[in-house]
CSV table of C-alpha atoms in Angstrom, one decimal:
chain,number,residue,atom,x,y,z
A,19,UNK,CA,-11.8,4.4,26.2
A,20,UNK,CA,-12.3,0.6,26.1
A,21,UNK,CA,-15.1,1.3,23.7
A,22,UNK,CA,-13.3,3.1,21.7
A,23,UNK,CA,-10.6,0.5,20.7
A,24,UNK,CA,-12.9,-2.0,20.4
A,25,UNK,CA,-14.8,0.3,17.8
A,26,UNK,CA,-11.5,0.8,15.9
A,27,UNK,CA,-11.0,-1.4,13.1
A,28,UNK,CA,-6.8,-1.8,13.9
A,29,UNK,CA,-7.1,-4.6,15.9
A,30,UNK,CA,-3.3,-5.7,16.2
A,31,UNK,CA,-0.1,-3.6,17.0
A,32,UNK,CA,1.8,-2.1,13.8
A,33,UNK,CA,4.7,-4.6,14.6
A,34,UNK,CA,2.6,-7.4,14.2
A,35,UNK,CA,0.9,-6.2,11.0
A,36,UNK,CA,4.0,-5.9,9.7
A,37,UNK,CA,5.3,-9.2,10.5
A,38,UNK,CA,2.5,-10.9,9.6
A,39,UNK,CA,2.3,-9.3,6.0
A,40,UNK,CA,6.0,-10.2,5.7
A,41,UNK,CA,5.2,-14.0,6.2
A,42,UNK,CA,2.7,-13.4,3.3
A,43,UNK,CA,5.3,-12.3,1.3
A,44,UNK,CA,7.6,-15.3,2.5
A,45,UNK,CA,5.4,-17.6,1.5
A,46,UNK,CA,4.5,-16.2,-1.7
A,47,UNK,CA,8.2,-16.0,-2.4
A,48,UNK,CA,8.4,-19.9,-1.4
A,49,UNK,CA,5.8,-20.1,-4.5
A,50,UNK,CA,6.5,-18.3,-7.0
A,51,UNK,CA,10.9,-18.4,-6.7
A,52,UNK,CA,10.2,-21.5,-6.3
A,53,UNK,CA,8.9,-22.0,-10.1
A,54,UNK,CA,10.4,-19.5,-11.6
A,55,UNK,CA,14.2,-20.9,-10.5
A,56,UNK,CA,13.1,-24.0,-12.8
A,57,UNK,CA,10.9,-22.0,-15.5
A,58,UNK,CA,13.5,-22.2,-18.2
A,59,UNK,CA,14.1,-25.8,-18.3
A,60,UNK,CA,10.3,-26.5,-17.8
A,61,UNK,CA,9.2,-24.3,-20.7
A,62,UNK,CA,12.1,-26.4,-22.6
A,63,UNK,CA,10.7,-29.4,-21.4
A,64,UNK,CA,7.6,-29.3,-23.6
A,65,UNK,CA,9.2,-27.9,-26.6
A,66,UNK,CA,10.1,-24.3,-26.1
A,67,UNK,CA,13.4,-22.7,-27.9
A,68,UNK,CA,15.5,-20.0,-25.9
A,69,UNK,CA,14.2,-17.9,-27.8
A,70,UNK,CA,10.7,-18.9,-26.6
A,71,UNK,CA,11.9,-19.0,-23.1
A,72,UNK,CA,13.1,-15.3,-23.7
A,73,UNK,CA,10.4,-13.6,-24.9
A,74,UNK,CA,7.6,-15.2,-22.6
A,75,UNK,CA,10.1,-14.7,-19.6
A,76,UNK,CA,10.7,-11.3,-20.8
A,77,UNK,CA,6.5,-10.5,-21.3
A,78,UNK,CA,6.2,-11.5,-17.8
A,79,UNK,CA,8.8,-9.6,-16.3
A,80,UNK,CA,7.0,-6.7,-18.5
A,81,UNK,CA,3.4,-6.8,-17.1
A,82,UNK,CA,4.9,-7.9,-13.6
A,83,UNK,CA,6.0,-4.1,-14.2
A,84,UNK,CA,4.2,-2.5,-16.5
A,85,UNK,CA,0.3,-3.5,-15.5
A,86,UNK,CA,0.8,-1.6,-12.0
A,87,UNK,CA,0.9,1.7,-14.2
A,88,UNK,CA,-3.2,0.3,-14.4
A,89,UNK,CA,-3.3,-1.4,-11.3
A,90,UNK,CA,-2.0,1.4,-9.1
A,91,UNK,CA,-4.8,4.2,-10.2
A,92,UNK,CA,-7.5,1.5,-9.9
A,93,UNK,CA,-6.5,0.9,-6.2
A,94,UNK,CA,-6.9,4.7,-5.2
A,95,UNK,CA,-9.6,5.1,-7.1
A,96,UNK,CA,-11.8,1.9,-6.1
A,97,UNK,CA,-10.6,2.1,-2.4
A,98,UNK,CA,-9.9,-2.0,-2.8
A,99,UNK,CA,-6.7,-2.3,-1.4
A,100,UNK,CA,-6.8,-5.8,-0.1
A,101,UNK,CA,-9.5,-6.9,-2.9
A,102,UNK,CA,-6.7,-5.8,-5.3
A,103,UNK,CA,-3.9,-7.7,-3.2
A,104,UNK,CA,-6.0,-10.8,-2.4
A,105,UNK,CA,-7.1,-11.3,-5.9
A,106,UNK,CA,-3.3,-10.8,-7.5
A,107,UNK,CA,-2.0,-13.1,-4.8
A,108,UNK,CA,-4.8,-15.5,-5.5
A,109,UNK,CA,-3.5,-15.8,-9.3
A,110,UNK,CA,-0.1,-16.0,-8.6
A,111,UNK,CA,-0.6,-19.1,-6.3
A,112,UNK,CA,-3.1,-21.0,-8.4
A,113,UNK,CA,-1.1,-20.3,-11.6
A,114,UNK,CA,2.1,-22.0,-10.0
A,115,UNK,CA,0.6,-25.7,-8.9
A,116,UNK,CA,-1.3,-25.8,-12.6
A,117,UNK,CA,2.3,-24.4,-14.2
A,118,UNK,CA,3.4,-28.0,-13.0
A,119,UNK,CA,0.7,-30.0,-15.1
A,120,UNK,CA,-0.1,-28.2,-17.9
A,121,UNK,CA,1.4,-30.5,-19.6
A,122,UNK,CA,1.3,-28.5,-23.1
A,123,UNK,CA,3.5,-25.3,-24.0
A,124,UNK,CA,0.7,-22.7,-25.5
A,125,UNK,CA,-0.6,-23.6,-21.9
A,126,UNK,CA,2.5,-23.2,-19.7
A,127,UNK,CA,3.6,-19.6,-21.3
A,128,UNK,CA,0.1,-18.7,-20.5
A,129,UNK,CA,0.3,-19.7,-16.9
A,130,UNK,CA,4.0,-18.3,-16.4
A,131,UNK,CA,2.8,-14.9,-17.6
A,132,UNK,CA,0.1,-15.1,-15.6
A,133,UNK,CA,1.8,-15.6,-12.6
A,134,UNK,CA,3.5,-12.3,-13.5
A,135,UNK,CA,0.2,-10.1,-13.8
A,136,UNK,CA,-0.8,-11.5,-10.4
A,137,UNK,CA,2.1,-9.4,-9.0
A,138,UNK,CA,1.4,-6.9,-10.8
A,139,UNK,CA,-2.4,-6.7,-9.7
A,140,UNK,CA,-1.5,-6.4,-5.7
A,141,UNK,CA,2.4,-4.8,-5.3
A,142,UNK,CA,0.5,-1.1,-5.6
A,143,UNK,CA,-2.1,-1.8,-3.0
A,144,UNK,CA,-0.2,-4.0,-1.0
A,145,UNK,CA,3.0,-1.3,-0.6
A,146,UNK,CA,0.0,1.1,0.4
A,147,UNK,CA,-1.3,-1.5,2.9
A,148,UNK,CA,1.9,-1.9,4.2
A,149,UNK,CA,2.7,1.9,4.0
A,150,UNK,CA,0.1,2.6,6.8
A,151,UNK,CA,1.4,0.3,9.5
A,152,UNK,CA,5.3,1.7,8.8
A,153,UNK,CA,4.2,5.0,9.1
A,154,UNK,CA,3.9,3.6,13.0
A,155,UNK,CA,6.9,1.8,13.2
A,156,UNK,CA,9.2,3.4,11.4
A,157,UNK,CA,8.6,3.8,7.4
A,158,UNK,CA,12.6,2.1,7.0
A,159,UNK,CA,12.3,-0.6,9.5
A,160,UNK,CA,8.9,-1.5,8.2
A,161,UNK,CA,10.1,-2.1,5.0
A,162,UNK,CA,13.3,-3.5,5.5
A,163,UNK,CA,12.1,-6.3,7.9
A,164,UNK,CA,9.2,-6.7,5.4
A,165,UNK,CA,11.8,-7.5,2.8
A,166,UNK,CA,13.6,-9.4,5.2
A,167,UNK,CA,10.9,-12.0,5.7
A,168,UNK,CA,10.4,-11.7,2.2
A,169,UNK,CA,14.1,-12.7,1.0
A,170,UNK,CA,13.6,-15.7,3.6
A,171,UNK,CA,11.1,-17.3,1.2
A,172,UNK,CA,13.3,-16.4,-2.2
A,173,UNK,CA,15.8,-18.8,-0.5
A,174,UNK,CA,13.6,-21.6,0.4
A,175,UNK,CA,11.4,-21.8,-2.7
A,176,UNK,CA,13.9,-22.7,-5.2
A,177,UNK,CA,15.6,-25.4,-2.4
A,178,UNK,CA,12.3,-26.8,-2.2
A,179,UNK,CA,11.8,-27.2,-5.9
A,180,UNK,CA,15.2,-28.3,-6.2
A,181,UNK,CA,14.8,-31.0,-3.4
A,182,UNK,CA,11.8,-32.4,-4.7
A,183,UNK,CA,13.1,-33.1,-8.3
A,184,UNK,CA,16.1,-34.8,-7.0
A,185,UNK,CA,13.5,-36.7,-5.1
A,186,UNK,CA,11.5,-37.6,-8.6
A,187,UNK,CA,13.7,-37.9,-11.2
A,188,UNK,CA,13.5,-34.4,-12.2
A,189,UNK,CA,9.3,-34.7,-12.6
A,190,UNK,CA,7.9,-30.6,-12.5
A,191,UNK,CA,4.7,-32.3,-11.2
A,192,UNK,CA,5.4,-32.5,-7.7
A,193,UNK,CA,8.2,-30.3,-7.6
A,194,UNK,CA,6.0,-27.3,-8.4
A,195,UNK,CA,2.3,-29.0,-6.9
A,196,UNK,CA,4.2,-28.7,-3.7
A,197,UNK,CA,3.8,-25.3,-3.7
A,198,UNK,CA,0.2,-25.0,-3.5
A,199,UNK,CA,1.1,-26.0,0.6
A,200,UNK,CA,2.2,-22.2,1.0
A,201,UNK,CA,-0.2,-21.2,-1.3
A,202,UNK,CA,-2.7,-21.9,0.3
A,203,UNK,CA,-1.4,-20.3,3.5
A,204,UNK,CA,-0.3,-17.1,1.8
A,205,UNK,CA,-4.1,-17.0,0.8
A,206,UNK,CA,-5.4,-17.9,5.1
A,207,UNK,CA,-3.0,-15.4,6.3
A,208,UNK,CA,-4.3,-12.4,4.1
A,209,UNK,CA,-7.9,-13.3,5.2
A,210,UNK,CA,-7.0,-13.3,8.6
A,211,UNK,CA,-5.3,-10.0,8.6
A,212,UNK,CA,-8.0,-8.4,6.8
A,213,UNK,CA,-10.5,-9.6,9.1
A,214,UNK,CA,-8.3,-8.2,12.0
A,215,UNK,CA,-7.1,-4.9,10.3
A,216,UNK,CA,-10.2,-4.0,7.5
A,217,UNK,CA,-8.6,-0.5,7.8
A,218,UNK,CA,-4.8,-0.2,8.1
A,219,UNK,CA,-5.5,3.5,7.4
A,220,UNK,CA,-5.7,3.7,10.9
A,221,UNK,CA,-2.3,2.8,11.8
A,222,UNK,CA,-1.3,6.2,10.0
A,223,UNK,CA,-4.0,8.3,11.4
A,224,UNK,CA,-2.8,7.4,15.1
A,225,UNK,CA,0.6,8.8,13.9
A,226,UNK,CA,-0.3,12.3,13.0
A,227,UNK,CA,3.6,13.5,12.7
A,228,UNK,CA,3.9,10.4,10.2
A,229,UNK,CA,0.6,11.0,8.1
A,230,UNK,CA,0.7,13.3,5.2
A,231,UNK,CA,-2.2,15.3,4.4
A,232,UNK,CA,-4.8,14.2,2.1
A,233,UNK,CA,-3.9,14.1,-1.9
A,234,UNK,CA,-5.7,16.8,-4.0
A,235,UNK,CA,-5.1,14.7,-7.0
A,236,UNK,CA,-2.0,16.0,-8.1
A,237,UNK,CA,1.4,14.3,-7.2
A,238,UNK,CA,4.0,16.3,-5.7
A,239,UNK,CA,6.9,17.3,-8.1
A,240,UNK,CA,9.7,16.1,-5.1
A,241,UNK,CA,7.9,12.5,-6.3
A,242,UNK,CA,8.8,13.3,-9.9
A,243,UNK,CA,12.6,14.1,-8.9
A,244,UNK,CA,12.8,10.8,-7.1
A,245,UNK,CA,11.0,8.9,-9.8
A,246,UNK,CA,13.9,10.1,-12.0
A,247,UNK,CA,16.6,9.0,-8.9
A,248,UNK,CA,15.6,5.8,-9.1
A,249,UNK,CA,15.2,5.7,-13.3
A,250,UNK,CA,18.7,6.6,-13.5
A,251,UNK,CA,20.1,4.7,-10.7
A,252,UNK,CA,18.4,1.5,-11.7
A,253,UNK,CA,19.7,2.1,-15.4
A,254,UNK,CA,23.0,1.4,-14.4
A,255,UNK,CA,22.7,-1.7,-12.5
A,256,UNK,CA,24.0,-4.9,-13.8
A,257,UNK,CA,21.4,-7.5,-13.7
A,258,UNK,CA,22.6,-11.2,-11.6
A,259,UNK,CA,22.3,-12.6,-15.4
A,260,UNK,CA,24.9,-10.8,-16.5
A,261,UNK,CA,27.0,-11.2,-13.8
A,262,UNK,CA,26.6,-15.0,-13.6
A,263,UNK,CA,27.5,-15.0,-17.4
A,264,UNK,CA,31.1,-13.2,-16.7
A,265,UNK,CA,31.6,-15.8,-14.2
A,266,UNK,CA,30.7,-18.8,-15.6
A,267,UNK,CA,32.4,-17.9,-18.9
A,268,UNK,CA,35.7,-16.4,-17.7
A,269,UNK,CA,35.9,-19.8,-15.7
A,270,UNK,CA,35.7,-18.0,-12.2
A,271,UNK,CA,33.1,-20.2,-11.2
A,272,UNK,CA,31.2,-23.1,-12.5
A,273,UNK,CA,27.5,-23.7,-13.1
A,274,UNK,CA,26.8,-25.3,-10.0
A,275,UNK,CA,28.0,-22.6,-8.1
A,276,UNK,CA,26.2,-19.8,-9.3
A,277,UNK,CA,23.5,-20.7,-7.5
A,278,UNK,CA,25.3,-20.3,-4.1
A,279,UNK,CA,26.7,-17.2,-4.6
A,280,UNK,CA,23.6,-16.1,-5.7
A,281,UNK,CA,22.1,-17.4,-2.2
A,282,UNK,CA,25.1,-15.6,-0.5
A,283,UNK,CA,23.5,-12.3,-2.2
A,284,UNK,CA,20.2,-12.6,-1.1
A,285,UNK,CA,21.3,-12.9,2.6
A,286,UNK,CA,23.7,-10.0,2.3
A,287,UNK,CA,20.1,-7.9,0.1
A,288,UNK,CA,18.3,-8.9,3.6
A,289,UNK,CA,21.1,-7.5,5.8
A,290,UNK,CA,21.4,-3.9,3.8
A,291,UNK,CA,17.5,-3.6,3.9
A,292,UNK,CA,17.7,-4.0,7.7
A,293,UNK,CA,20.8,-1.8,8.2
A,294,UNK,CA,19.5,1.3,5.7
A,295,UNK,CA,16.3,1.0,7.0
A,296,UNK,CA,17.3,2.0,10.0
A,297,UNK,CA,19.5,5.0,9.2
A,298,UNK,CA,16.4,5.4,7.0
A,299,UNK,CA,14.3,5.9,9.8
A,300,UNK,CA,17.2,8.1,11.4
A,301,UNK,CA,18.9,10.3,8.9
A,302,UNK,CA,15.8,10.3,6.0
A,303,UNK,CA,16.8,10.0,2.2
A,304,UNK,CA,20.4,10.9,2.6
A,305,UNK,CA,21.4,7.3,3.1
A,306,UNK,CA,19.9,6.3,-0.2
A,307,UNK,CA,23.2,7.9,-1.9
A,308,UNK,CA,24.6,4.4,-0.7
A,309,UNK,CA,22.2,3.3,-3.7
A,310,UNK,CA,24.6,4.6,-6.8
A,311,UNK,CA,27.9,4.3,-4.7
A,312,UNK,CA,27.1,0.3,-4.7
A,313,UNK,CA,25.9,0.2,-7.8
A,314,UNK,CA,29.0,1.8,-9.2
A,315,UNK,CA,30.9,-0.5,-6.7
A,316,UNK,CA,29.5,-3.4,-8.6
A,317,UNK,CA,30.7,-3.0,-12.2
A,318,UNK,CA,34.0,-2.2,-10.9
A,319,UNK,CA,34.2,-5.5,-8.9
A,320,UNK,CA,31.9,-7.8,-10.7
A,321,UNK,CA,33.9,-7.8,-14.0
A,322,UNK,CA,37.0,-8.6,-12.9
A,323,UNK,CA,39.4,-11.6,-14.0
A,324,UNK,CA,40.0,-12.6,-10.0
A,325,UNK,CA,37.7,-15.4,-8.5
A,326,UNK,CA,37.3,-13.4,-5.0
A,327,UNK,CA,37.2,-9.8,-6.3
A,328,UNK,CA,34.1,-10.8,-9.1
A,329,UNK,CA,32.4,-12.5,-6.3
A,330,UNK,CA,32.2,-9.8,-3.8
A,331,UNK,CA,31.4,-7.4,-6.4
A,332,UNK,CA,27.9,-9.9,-6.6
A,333,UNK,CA,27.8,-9.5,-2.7
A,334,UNK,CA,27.6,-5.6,-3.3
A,335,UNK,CA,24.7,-6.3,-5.9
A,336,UNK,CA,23.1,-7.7,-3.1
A,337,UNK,CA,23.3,-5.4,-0.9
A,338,UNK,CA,22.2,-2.8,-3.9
A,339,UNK,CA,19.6,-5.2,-4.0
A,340,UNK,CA,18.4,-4.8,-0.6
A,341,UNK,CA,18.3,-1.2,-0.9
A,342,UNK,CA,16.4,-0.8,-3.9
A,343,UNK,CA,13.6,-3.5,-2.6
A,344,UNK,CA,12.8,-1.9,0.8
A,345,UNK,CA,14.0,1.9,1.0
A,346,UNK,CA,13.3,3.0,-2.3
A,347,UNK,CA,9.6,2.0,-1.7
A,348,UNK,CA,9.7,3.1,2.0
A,349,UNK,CA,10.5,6.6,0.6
A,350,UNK,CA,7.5,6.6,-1.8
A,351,UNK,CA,5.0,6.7,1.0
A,352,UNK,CA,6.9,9.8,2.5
A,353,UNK,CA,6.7,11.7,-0.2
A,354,UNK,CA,3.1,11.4,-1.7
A,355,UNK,CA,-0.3,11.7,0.1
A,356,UNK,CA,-2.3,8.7,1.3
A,357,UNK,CA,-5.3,9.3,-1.7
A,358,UNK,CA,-2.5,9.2,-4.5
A,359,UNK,CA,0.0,6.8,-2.7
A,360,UNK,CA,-1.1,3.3,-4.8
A,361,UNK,CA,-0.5,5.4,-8.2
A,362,UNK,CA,2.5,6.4,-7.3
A,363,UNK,CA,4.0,2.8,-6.6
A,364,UNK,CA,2.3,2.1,-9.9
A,365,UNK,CA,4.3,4.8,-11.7
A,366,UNK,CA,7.6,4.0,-9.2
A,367,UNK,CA,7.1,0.9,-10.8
A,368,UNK,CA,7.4,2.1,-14.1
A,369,UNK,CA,10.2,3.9,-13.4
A,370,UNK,CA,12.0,0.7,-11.7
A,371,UNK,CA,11.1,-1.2,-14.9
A,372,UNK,CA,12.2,1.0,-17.2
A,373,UNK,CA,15.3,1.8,-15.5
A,374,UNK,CA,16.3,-2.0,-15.3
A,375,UNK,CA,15.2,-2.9,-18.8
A,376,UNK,CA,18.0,0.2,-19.6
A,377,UNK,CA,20.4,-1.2,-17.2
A,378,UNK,CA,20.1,-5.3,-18.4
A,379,UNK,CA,21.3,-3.8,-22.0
A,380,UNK,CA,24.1,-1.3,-21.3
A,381,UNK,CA,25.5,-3.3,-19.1
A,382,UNK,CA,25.3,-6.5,-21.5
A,383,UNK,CA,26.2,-4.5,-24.6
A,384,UNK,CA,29.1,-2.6,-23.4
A,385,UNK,CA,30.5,-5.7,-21.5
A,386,UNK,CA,30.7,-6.9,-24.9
A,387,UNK,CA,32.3,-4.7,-26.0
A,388,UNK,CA,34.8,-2.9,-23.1
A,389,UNK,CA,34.7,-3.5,-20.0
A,390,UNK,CA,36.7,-0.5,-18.7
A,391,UNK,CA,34.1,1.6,-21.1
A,392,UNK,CA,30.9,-0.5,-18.6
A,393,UNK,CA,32.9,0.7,-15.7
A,394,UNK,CA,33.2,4.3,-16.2
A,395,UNK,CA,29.8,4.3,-17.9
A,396,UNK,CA,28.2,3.1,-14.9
A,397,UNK,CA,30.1,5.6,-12.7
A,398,UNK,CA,29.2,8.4,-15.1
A,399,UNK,CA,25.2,7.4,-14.5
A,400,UNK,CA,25.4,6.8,-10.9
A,401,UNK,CA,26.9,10.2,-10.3
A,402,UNK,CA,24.1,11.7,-12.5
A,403,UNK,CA,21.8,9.7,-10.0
A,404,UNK,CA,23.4,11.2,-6.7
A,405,UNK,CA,22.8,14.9,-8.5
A,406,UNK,CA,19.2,14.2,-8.6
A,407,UNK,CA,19.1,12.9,-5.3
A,408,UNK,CA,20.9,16.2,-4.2
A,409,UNK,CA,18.1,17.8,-6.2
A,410,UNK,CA,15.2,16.4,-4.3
A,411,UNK,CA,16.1,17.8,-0.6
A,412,UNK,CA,15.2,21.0,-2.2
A,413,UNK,CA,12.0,19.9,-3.9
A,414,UNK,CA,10.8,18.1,-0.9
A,415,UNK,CA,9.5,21.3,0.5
């Protein structure tokens, strides 16, 4: 028996792999929040317009998203799950420091964008990674502490950023070559847990009632119905921009306080991927109806004319957050087979993307225009959404 453990290539408890690969993601958060919380006046900084700032944000957000549609294929296909992850965490933490001296902007947009197609290299194969060891602890609870650690880091990279300016004078230098300190240890900790676990496969093999069969290349069509859930739920969510622009322009709140409530949100995001991770694990995919009920939840309050009513309604996008970061992915390992699992967070992706891109310009169009028209749009999408999540319990089988 003894020589059988030591000839299996899990080497650490599921808890621990999951723990561990959630300080990876804190401290890649620390990185690249960190500069992206100060990319706009940086880019401005050496020139750029907002219309600049715009379209290179919004190219980067776009292959962040769009490259995993290539990314996730070439994990399953290659087999290099933590090559893939290594190598798209490796750019995104050597893009950062450099972002802070590039001292030109041709330079800079190239480094910001790149920082973006580093995430889109590893998120497929490192959801798959992850996927294995969940499928031990609990596919809901892996994930949601995962994102809990991960949220941890979204908090403290912008402080630290914001910190070090004050320090200098507002000097980007520092303030982002600072983060090469966790980059470096994102980078140590990803070696050392794939020299302890080369094979998280295992983790799901020693869970027979958790491991789904083998793909035959082919992905199942109750993937395709929640591919759709999440397009449509997704495409009626307000992005925080949007939000923060109601606020800051009715005179609800000022500037400086934006970034506060948004703090607020991400520990309420880190509280709903705990809790619906856990009725996750429990009660399956029915609690993801709490998806469109808070999304709908949050044009209703967010829009409002009254200080405390918009600002819980960001607290529900928070907690819509939460949900959409660690139980919608959770789900996606349920419902495909191990040998197709990194294309399907690929095209879940995708479908995120998409749905968002949607959602950023209904939301900012029609507020525009009506907000009681936003409001009952938004309801009228997200009870489309909880018709298609009705739809896949009887495509699941």
């Amino acid at each position: 028996m003894n020589a059988e453990a030591d000839r299996s290539p899990a080497r650490m408890s599921p808890w621990r792999f999951v723990v561990w690969f959630g300080t990876v993601s804190l401290l890649a958060d620390v990185v690249y929040e960190g500069a992206r919380s100060v990319t706009g006046p940086l880019l401005a900084s050496l020139g750029a317009s907002a219309l600049l700032v715009g379209v290179v944000t919004g190219a980067g957000e776009a292959a962040a998203l769009g490259l995993r549609l290539v990314s996730g294929p070439l994990a399953d296909r290659t087999g290099r799950f933590w090559g893939l992850a290594i190598g798209g965490y490796a750019l995104t933490v050597v893009s950062v420091p450099l972002l802070g001296v590039a001292g030109v902007l041709w330079a800079a947009c190239v480094l910001v964008i790149a920082e973006r197609v580093g995430k889109a290299v590893r998120s497929p194969a490192k959801d798959t990674l992850l996927s294995h060891a969940a499928a031990a602890t609990g596919r809901g609870r892996g994930f949601a502490v995962h994102e809990a650690l991960d949220q941890i880091g979204a908090l403290v990279g912008p402080l630290l950023v914001a910190g070090v300016l004050a320090l200098t004078g507002d000097d980007y230098g520092p303030a982002l070559g600072v983060l090469a300190l966790p980059g470096i240890a994102v980078l140590l900790v990803l070696f050392r847990l794939r020299a302890r676990v080369p094979s998280p496969q295992d983790y799901e093999r020693e869970t027979p009632a958790a491991a789904p069969e083998p793909g035959n290349g082919r992905l199942p069509r109750a993937f395709w119905t929640y591919a759709a859930f999440t397009a449509v739920t997704t495409s009626g969510f307000a992005p925080f921009g949007v939000l923060s622009y109601h606020l800051v322009e009715r005179h609800l709140l000022t500037a400086a306080w934006v970034p506060v409530l948004y703090a607020a949100a991400m520990a309420v995001d880190a509280v709903a991927a705990l809790a619906t991770g856990w009725l996750y694990d429990r009660i399956g995919p029915r609690v993801l109806v709490a998806l469109p009920v808070l999304t709908a939840a949050v044009a209703a309050l967010a829009f409002t004319g009254t200080v405390a009513v918009a600002a819980a309604g960001s607290l529900v996008w928070g907690a819509a957050m939460g949900i959409q970061e660690s139980t919608l992915r959770a789900t996606v390992a349920d419902l495909v087979p191990t040998g197709r699992r990194a294309t399907a967070y690929g095209l879940f992706a995708g479908a995120v993307g998409a749905g968002s891109l949607v959602g950023g310009a209904l939301t900012g169009g029609l507020y525009g225009y009506s907000i009681p028209l936003l409001v009952t749009v938004v309801v009228a999408v997200q009870a489309l959404a909880v018709a298609l999540l009705a739809a896949l319990r009887t495509t699941r089988h």
